[in-house]
Amino acid sequence: MVRPDRRIDLLEYRPLTSSMNLLHRVDGSARFCFGQTSVIASVCGPTEVTTRDEKLDEATVQVVVRPATGFARTKEKLMESILRTAFEPMILTGMMPRTLIELVVQIEKDDGAALSAAINALTLALVDAGVPLKGMISSTTCIIDKTTDDLLLDPTHEEIQNAASIHTFAFNPSITTPHTILTESSGQFSEKQLFECLETCFTASSKLNGFLRVTVESKKTKEYQQLHE
């Protein structure tokens, strides 16, 4: 089976690309791409927080998602909620009481798996900003094709149009068992299919985790070289 973007393997990622420290006037930023799907994330903070949002014993985490065109709608508001649920427990907010950490996601192009791309971009942006974390997060999306019942990893927008269900998982790479930080599923699927998707995405994520690790190490190497020029 040849997929719309000419991948032959059903369990293959599209080309992965990323970069860090892209934007000025923010504390951290990164871009992450699955093929044509591209997301930029930025982090500001910890900074001063308004009295209304202030928490006495921890930092306040706010998430803003901006679509590629137009204004934020229900889809973006839902993504904001999902991202907050994923990242709040992973940020060591107790080390930064009475402050604000603002996470901003700009969808540049959504050709499928934008939520996973946003999670991966935010992880890199948080590392770039030096925000203390319990661990990194990586995310992978898959679908069950409604015509063939095949499981397709990292689907394109075209493939999602023919999906019986879509599943996005986020993992902590330091945990060696398929324990999810986030599970987001929609559509019609069986319990067996859900666990198959979980296992497949967890297994595939080892490649993604390695890619994210290399991105961070490359950034650190570049900074070291600049310091010693």
Tab-separated table of C-alpha atoms in Angstrom:
chain	number	residue	atom	x	y	z
A	1	MET	CA	0.000	0.000	0.000
A	2	VAL	CA	1.383	3.372	-1.043
A	3	ARG	CA	0.172	6.205	1.170
A	4	PRO	CA	-0.844	9.647	-0.213
A	5	ASP	CA	2.582	11.112	0.587
A	6	ARG	CA	4.326	8.091	-1.028
A	7	ARG	CA	5.252	6.333	2.205
A	8	ILE	CA	5.124	2.566	1.745
A	9	ASP	CA	5.277	1.515	5.409
A	10	LEU	CA	2.011	1.938	7.350
A	11	LEU	CA	4.012	2.433	10.562
A	12	GLU	CA	6.450	5.053	9.305
A	13	TYR	CA	6.771	8.676	10.373
A	14	ARG	CA	6.858	11.410	7.793
A	15	PRO	CA	10.213	13.270	7.667
A	16	LEU	CA	10.906	14.831	11.085
A	17	THR	CA	12.376	18.332	11.273
A	18	SER	CA	12.878	20.697	14.191
A	19	SER	CA	14.777	23.743	15.387
A	20	MET	CA	15.098	25.679	18.638
A	21	ASN	CA	15.664	29.274	19.728
A	22	LEU	CA	13.845	30.787	16.740
A	23	LEU	CA	12.101	33.813	18.221
A	24	HIS	CA	13.247	36.945	20.025
A	25	ARG	CA	11.408	38.518	22.982
A	26	VAL	CA	10.417	35.133	24.394
A	27	ASP	CA	12.277	32.889	26.832
A	28	GLY	CA	12.164	29.806	24.633
A	29	SER	CA	10.910	28.753	21.212
A	30	ALA	CA	10.948	25.823	18.812
A	31	ARG	CA	9.504	24.547	15.566
A	32	PHE	CA	8.519	20.919	15.022
A	33	CYS	CA	7.323	19.326	11.781
A	34	PHE	CA	5.862	16.007	10.716
A	35	GLY	CA	6.268	16.324	6.949
A	36	GLN	CA	4.100	19.268	5.878
A	37	THR	CA	2.559	19.708	9.340
A	38	SER	CA	4.440	22.550	11.019
A	39	VAL	CA	4.011	24.123	14.468
A	40	ILE	CA	5.943	26.864	16.265
A	41	ALA	CA	5.793	27.022	20.073
A	42	SER	CA	7.041	29.737	22.396
A	43	VAL	CA	7.399	30.033	26.164
A	44	CYS	CA	7.363	33.169	28.284
A	45	GLY	CA	8.102	32.836	31.952
A	46	PRO	CA	8.215	32.474	34.751
A	47	THR	CA	6.973	36.083	34.750
A	48	GLU	CA	4.743	38.259	36.898
A	49	VAL	CA	1.163	37.021	37.186
A	50	THR	CA	-2.037	38.999	37.722
A	51	THR	CA	-3.648	38.823	41.155
A	52	ARG	CA	-6.678	37.102	39.631
A	53	ASP	CA	-4.587	34.213	38.275
A	54	GLU	CA	-2.021	34.047	41.066
A	55	LYS	CA	-1.486	30.764	42.925
A	56	LEU	CA	0.272	31.002	46.291
A	57	ASP	CA	2.110	27.678	46.109
A	58	GLU	CA	2.792	27.159	42.397
A	59	ALA	CA	3.079	28.781	38.989
A	60	THR	CA	0.056	29.385	36.789
A	61	VAL	CA	0.268	27.719	33.370
A	62	GLN	CA	-1.624	29.320	30.489
A	63	VAL	CA	-1.852	27.945	26.951
A	64	VAL	CA	-2.794	29.853	23.800
A	65	VAL	CA	-3.271	28.158	20.418
A	66	ARG	CA	-3.387	30.231	17.240
A	67	PRO	CA	-4.635	28.712	13.965
A	68	ALA	CA	-2.805	29.052	10.663
A	69	THR	CA	-5.461	31.499	9.453
A	70	GLY	CA	-8.292	33.422	11.078
A	71	PHE	CA	-9.216	33.483	14.743
A	72	ALA	CA	-9.141	30.755	17.366
A	73	ARG	CA	-12.331	28.693	17.391
A	74	THR	CA	-13.625	25.662	19.263
A	75	LYS	CA	-10.930	23.383	17.798
A	76	GLU	CA	-8.132	25.604	19.099
A	77	LYS	CA	-9.795	26.059	22.505
A	78	LEU	CA	-10.034	22.285	22.831
A	79	MET	CA	-6.362	21.942	21.922
A	80	GLU	CA	-5.483	24.533	24.579
A	81	SER	CA	-7.269	22.456	27.205
A	82	ILE	CA	-5.573	19.233	26.066
A	83	LEU	CA	-2.119	20.823	26.077
A	84	ARG	CA	-2.640	22.297	29.537
A	85	THR	CA	-3.703	18.873	30.818
A	86	ALA	CA	-0.546	17.314	29.361
A	87	PHE	CA	2.004	19.900	30.463
A	88	GLU	CA	0.818	21.209	33.842
A	89	PRO	CA	1.768	17.982	35.677
A	90	MET	CA	5.163	17.844	33.918
A	91	ILE	CA	6.248	21.400	34.792
A	92	LEU	CA	7.720	21.782	38.291
A	93	THR	CA	5.313	24.604	39.084
A	94	GLY	CA	5.967	24.334	42.831
A	95	MET	CA	9.454	25.748	42.278
A	96	MET	CA	7.965	28.959	40.843
A	97	PRO	CA	5.043	30.094	43.051
A	98	ARG	CA	3.142	33.283	42.227
A	99	THR	CA	4.413	33.395	38.645
A	100	LEU	CA	3.011	32.842	35.155
A	101	ILE	CA	4.278	30.483	32.476
A	102	GLU	CA	2.634	31.192	29.124
A	103	LEU	CA	2.796	28.588	26.368
A	104	VAL	CA	1.854	29.801	22.880
A	105	VAL	CA	1.336	27.475	19.924
A	106	GLN	CA	1.158	28.799	16.365
A	107	ILE	CA	-0.115	26.295	13.821
A	108	GLU	CA	1.746	27.074	10.601
A	109	LYS	CA	0.239	24.229	8.570
A	110	ASP	CA	-1.967	21.309	9.614
A	111	ASP	CA	-1.551	18.328	7.311
A	112	GLY	CA	-2.489	15.882	10.072
A	113	ALA	CA	-1.219	15.169	13.621
A	114	ALA	CA	-1.031	18.866	14.560
A	115	LEU	CA	-1.722	18.054	18.229
A	116	SER	CA	1.302	15.745	18.380
A	117	ALA	CA	3.425	18.340	16.581
A	118	ALA	CA	2.301	20.981	19.100
A	119	ILE	CA	3.263	18.759	22.044
A	120	ASN	CA	6.695	18.050	20.579
A	121	ALA	CA	7.265	21.728	19.764
A	122	LEU	CA	6.244	22.797	23.280
A	123	THR	CA	8.594	20.257	24.834
A	124	LEU	CA	11.517	21.698	22.882
A	125	ALA	CA	10.446	25.285	23.649
A	126	LEU	CA	10.247	24.551	27.398
A	127	VAL	CA	13.733	23.027	27.319
A	128	ASP	CA	14.951	26.064	25.361
A	129	ALA	CA	13.464	28.356	28.020
A	130	GLY	CA	15.087	26.414	30.861
A	131	VAL	CA	11.766	25.752	32.580
A	132	PRO	CA	12.238	22.925	35.123
A	133	LEU	CA	10.441	19.748	34.032
A	134	LYS	CA	9.828	16.319	35.513
A	135	GLY	CA	10.785	14.969	32.107
A	136	MET	CA	10.379	15.555	28.405
A	137	ILE	CA	7.171	14.676	26.568
A	138	SER	CA	6.910	13.188	23.096
A	139	SER	CA	3.706	12.595	21.169
A	140	THR	CA	2.609	10.379	18.293
A	141	THR	CA	-0.723	10.080	16.449
A	142	CYS	CA	-2.215	7.129	14.585
A	143	ILE	CA	-5.536	6.249	12.953
A	144	ILE	CA	-7.588	3.174	12.144
A	145	ASP	CA	-8.603	3.268	8.481
A	146	LYS	CA	-12.352	2.716	8.143
A	147	THR	CA	-12.038	0.941	4.776
A	148	THR	CA	-9.205	-1.486	5.515
A	149	ASP	CA	-9.026	-1.489	9.344
A	150	ASP	CA	-5.291	-0.844	8.933
A	151	LEU	CA	-3.440	1.090	11.615
A	152	LEU	CA	-1.606	4.063	10.077
A	153	LEU	CA	1.092	5.903	12.001
A	154	ASP	CA	1.475	9.680	11.692
A	155	PRO	CA	-1.483	10.222	9.326
A	156	THR	CA	-1.816	13.015	6.799
A	157	HIS	CA	-4.934	15.173	6.596
A	158	GLU	CA	-6.113	13.129	3.608
A	159	GLU	CA	-5.757	9.875	5.545
A	160	ILE	CA	-7.616	11.308	8.541
A	161	GLN	CA	-10.615	12.006	6.293
A	162	ASN	CA	-10.999	8.230	5.885
A	163	ALA	CA	-10.349	7.322	9.530
A	164	ALA	CA	-12.734	5.320	11.692
A	165	SER	CA	-10.853	6.646	14.715
A	166	ILE	CA	-7.878	8.845	15.549
A	167	HIS	CA	-5.612	8.414	18.566
A	168	THR	CA	-2.977	10.735	20.003
A	169	PHE	CA	-0.671	9.619	22.802
A	170	ALA	CA	1.977	11.475	24.785
A	171	PHE	CA	4.746	9.645	26.629
A	172	ASN	CA	7.584	10.449	29.001
A	173	PRO	CA	10.637	9.054	27.153
A	174	SER	CA	12.372	8.199	30.433
A	175	ILE	CA	9.665	5.630	31.270
A	176	THR	CA	10.282	2.312	29.519
A	177	THR	CA	6.715	0.992	29.730
A	178	PRO	CA	3.780	2.303	27.660
A	179	HIS	CA	2.464	4.626	30.376
A	180	THR	CA	0.745	7.618	28.815
A	181	ILE	CA	0.829	11.202	29.990
A	182	LEU	CA	-2.008	11.886	27.571
A	183	THR	CA	-4.471	9.765	25.627
A	184	GLU	CA	-6.805	11.572	23.242
A	185	SER	CA	-9.055	9.379	21.088
A	186	SER	CA	-12.122	9.999	18.961
A	187	GLY	CA	-14.274	7.942	16.601
A	188	GLN	CA	-15.402	4.323	16.761
A	189	PHE	CA	-12.933	1.704	17.962
A	190	SER	CA	-12.710	-1.403	20.121
A	191	GLU	CA	-10.695	-1.799	23.310
A	192	LYS	CA	-8.380	-4.145	21.414
A	193	GLN	CA	-7.773	-1.504	18.739
A	194	LEU	CA	-7.073	1.151	21.380
A	195	PHE	CA	-4.391	-0.970	23.035
A	196	GLU	CA	-2.928	-1.864	19.648
A	197	CYS	CA	-2.677	1.847	18.856
A	198	LEU	CA	-1.073	2.516	22.241
A	199	GLU	CA	1.543	-0.208	21.808
A	200	THR	CA	2.297	0.822	18.218
A	201	CYS	CA	2.721	4.509	19.039
A	202	PHE	CA	4.845	3.706	22.093
A	203	THR	CA	7.152	1.466	20.058
A	204	ALA	CA	7.421	4.017	17.248
A	205	SER	CA	8.114	6.847	19.701
A	206	SER	CA	11.632	5.537	20.397
A	207	LYS	CA	12.695	7.026	17.046
A	208	LEU	CA	10.946	10.303	17.861
A	209	ASN	CA	12.521	10.437	21.326
A	210	GLY	CA	15.957	10.004	19.797
A	211	PHE	CA	15.231	12.770	17.303
A	212	LEU	CA	14.148	15.189	20.064
A	213	ARG	CA	17.217	14.314	22.120
A	214	VAL	CA	19.521	15.041	19.171
A	215	THR	CA	17.755	18.384	18.620
A	216	VAL	CA	18.415	19.416	22.229
A	217	GLU	CA	22.028	18.188	22.160
A	218	SER	CA	22.699	20.038	18.892
A	219	LYS	CA	21.398	23.250	20.422
A	220	LYS	CA	23.622	22.823	23.493
A	221	THR	CA	26.650	22.079	21.308
A	222	LYS	CA	26.013	25.215	19.251
A	223	GLU	CA	25.734	27.348	22.411
A	224	TYR	CA	28.976	25.885	23.774
A	225	GLN	CA	30.810	26.631	20.527
A	226	GLN	CA	29.525	30.218	20.518
A	227	LEU	CA	30.766	30.726	24.085
A	228	HIS	CA	34.258	29.564	23.162
A	229	GLU	CA	34.698	31.344	19.846
